[in-house]
mmCIF file of C-alpha atoms in Angstrom:
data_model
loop_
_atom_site.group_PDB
_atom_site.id
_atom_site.type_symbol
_atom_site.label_atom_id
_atom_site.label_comp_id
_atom_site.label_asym_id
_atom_site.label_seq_id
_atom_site.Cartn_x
_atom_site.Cartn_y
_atom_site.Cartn_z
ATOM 1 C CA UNK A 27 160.522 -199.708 9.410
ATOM 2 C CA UNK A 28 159.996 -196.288 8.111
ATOM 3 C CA UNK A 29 157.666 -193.537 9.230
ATOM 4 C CA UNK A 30 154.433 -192.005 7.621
ATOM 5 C CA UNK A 31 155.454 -188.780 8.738
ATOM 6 C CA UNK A 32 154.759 -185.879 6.248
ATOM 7 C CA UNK A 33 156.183 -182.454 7.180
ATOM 8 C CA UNK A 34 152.853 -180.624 6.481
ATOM 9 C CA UNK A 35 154.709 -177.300 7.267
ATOM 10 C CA UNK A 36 156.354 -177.585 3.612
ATOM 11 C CA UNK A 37 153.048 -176.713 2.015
ATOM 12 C CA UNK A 38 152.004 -174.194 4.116
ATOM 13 C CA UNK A 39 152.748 -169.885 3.668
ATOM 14 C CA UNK A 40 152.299 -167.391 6.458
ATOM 15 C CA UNK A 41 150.820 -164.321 4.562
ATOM 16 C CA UNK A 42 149.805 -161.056 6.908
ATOM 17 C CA UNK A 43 150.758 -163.580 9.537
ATOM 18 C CA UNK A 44 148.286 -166.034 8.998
ATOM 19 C CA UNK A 45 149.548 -169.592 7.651
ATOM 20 C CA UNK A 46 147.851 -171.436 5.257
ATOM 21 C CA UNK A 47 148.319 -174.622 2.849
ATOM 22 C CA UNK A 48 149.306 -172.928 -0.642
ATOM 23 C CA UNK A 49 146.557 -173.621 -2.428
ATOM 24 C CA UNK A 50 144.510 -171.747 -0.532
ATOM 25 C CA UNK A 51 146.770 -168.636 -1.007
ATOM 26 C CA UNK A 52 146.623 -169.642 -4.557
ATOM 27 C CA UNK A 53 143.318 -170.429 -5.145
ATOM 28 C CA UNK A 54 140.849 -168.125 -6.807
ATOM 29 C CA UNK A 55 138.239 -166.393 -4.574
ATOM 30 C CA UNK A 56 135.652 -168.276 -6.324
ATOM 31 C CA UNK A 57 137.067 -171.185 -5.773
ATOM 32 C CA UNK A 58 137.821 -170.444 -2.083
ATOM 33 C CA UNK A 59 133.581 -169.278 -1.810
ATOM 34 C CA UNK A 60 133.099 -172.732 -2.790
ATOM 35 C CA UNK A 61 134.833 -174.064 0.385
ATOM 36 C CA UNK A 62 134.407 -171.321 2.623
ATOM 37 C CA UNK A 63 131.957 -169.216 4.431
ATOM 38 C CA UNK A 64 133.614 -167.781 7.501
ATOM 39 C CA UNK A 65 132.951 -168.848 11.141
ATOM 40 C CA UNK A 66 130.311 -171.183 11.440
ATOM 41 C CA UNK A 67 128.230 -173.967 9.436
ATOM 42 C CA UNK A 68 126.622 -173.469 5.927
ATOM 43 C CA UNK A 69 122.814 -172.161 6.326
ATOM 44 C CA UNK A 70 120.490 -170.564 9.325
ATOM 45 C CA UNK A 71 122.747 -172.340 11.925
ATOM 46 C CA UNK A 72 126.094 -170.761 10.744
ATOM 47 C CA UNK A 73 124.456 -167.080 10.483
ATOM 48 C CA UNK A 74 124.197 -167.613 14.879
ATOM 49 C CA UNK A 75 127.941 -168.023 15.047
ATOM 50 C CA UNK A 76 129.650 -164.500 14.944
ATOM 51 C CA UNK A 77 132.838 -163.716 12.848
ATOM 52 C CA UNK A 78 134.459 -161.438 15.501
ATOM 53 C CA UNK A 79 135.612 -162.215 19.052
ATOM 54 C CA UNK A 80 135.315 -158.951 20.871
ATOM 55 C CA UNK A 81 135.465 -156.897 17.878
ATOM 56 C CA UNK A 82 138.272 -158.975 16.649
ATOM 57 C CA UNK A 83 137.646 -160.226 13.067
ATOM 58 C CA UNK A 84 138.824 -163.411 12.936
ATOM 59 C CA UNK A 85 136.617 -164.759 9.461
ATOM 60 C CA UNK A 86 139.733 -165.337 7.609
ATOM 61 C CA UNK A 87 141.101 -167.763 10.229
ATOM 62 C CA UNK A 88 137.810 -169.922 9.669
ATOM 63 C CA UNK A 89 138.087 -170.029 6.070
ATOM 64 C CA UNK A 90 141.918 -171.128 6.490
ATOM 65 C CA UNK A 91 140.078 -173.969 8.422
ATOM 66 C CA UNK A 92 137.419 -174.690 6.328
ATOM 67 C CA UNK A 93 139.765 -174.934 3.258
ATOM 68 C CA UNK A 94 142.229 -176.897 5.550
ATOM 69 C CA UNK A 95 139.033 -179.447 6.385
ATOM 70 C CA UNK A 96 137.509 -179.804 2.830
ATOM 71 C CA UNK A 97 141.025 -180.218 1.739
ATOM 72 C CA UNK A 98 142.018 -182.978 4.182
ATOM 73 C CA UNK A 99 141.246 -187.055 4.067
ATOM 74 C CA UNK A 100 142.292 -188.035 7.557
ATOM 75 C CA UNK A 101 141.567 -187.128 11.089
ATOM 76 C CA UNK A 102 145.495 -186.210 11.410
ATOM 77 C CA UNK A 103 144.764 -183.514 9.008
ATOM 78 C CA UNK A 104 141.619 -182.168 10.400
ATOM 79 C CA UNK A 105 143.734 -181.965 13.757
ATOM 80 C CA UNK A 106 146.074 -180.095 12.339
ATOM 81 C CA UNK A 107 143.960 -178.117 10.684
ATOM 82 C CA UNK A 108 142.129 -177.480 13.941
ATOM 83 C CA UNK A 109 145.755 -176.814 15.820
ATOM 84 C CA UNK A 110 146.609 -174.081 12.837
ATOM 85 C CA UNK A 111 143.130 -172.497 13.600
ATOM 86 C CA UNK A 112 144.399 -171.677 17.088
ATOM 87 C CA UNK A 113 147.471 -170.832 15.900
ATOM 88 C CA UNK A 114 146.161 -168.126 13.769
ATOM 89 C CA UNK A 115 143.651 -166.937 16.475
ATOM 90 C CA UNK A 116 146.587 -165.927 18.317
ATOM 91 C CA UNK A 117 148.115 -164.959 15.345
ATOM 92 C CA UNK A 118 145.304 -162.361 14.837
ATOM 93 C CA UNK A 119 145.353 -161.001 18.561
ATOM 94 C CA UNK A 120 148.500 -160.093 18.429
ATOM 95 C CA UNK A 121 148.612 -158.137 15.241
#
């Protein structure tokens, strides 16, 4: 029997201490407008949800995370994706 297990961690770059898969490192910032639009949904609703924690900017950890979801085709990827999101949160409190 073998195992499904993909080492997702291959893919990924830390860059100013954030990690992210490298295509969104290497993707244009056009293309990463397309897919992402800071913290929050697309529209009136995602204008309510802030891009800073006390003062902390933390935008660039949602777009990792909304590149990471539109980029993903299983729930094991959106949970990493939501895990790495954390992960850079406290990534970004302790720069």
């Amino acid at each position: 029997m073998t195992s499904a297990y993909v080492d997702l961690s291959v893919l990924m770059e830390t860059r100013d201490g954030l990690t992210a898969p490298k295509t969104y490192w290497n993707a244009s910032g056009e293309k990463r407008a397309k897919n992402c639009n800071g913290c929050g949904t697309e529209g009136w609703k995602g204008s309510l949800v802030p891009d800073t924690i006390w003062g902390l900017r933390i935008s660039k950890a949602c777009d990792i995370h909304d590149w990471m979801y539109s980029e993903g085709t299983s729930d094991a990827d959106k949970q990493y994706a939501d895990m790495l999101f954390l992960n850079n949160l406290i990534a970004l409190i302790r720069l």
